């Protein structure tokens, strides 16, 4: 492949399938070379150690994560979620996928900021005010709802053990089940 890439820098290179054994120039020679290569010994320095299937899968996974992080960091969207997650490779996917559909939906509303909270509903024209309807002290963002609102102080203390908490700390420490339980107990996202 590398040789084809180098060749294509100064030449027009087309890869195309051709039927085998049909007297097409070069195809018979390619068949002979392929058979010779398949039956010849490995020409790499000894000892020849094969690469395991597991290692190949792992390398592909590392590459996918690296590419995803690159795209995530270059994107200028998802600012709320980026503020919570910080690193794309730290998404607690395994924990999220263990939630039932309803809890997953509610947790994603909190993590993305796209949900039934006053700030988002105001932004999309479904609420007159972005202020928290429970305390009227601040805009009802996911951080305010989960981490700061005095109306949910007792629930927050029983779930997390703190008076206030940062959403990013919940995700960083993989406390997704506690977050899901908090959302369920407050019933705030069920109101609309």
JSON list of C-alpha atoms in Angstrom, two decimals, residues 4-13:
[
{"chain": "A", "resi": 4, "resn": "UNK", "atom": "CA", "xyz": [1.12, 2.47, -4.25]},
{"chain": "A", "resi": 5, "resn": "UNK", "atom": "CA", "xyz": [0.76, 5.71, -2.31]},
{"chain": "A", "resi": 6, "resn": "UNK", "atom": "CA", "xyz": [4.28, 6.79, -3.35]},
{"chain": "A", "resi": 7, "resn": "UNK", "atom": "CA", "xyz": [3.61, 5.76, -6.96]},
{"chain": "A", "resi": 8, "resn": "UNK", "atom": "CA", "xyz": [0.34, 7.70, -7.01]},
{"chain": "A", "resi": 9, "resn": "UNK", "atom": "CA", "xyz": [2.04, 10.97, -6.07]},
{"chain": "A", "resi": 10, "resn": "UNK", "atom": "CA", "xyz": [3.29, 11.43, -9.63]},
{"chain": "A", "resi": 11, "resn": "UNK", "atom": "CA", "xyz": [1.09, 8.97, -11.52]},
{"chain": "A", "resi": 12, "resn": "UNK", "atom": "CA", "xyz": [-2.57, 8.16, -11.95]},
{"chain": "A", "resi": 13, "resn": "UNK", "atom": "CA", "xyz": [-3.09, 4.86, -10.12]}
]
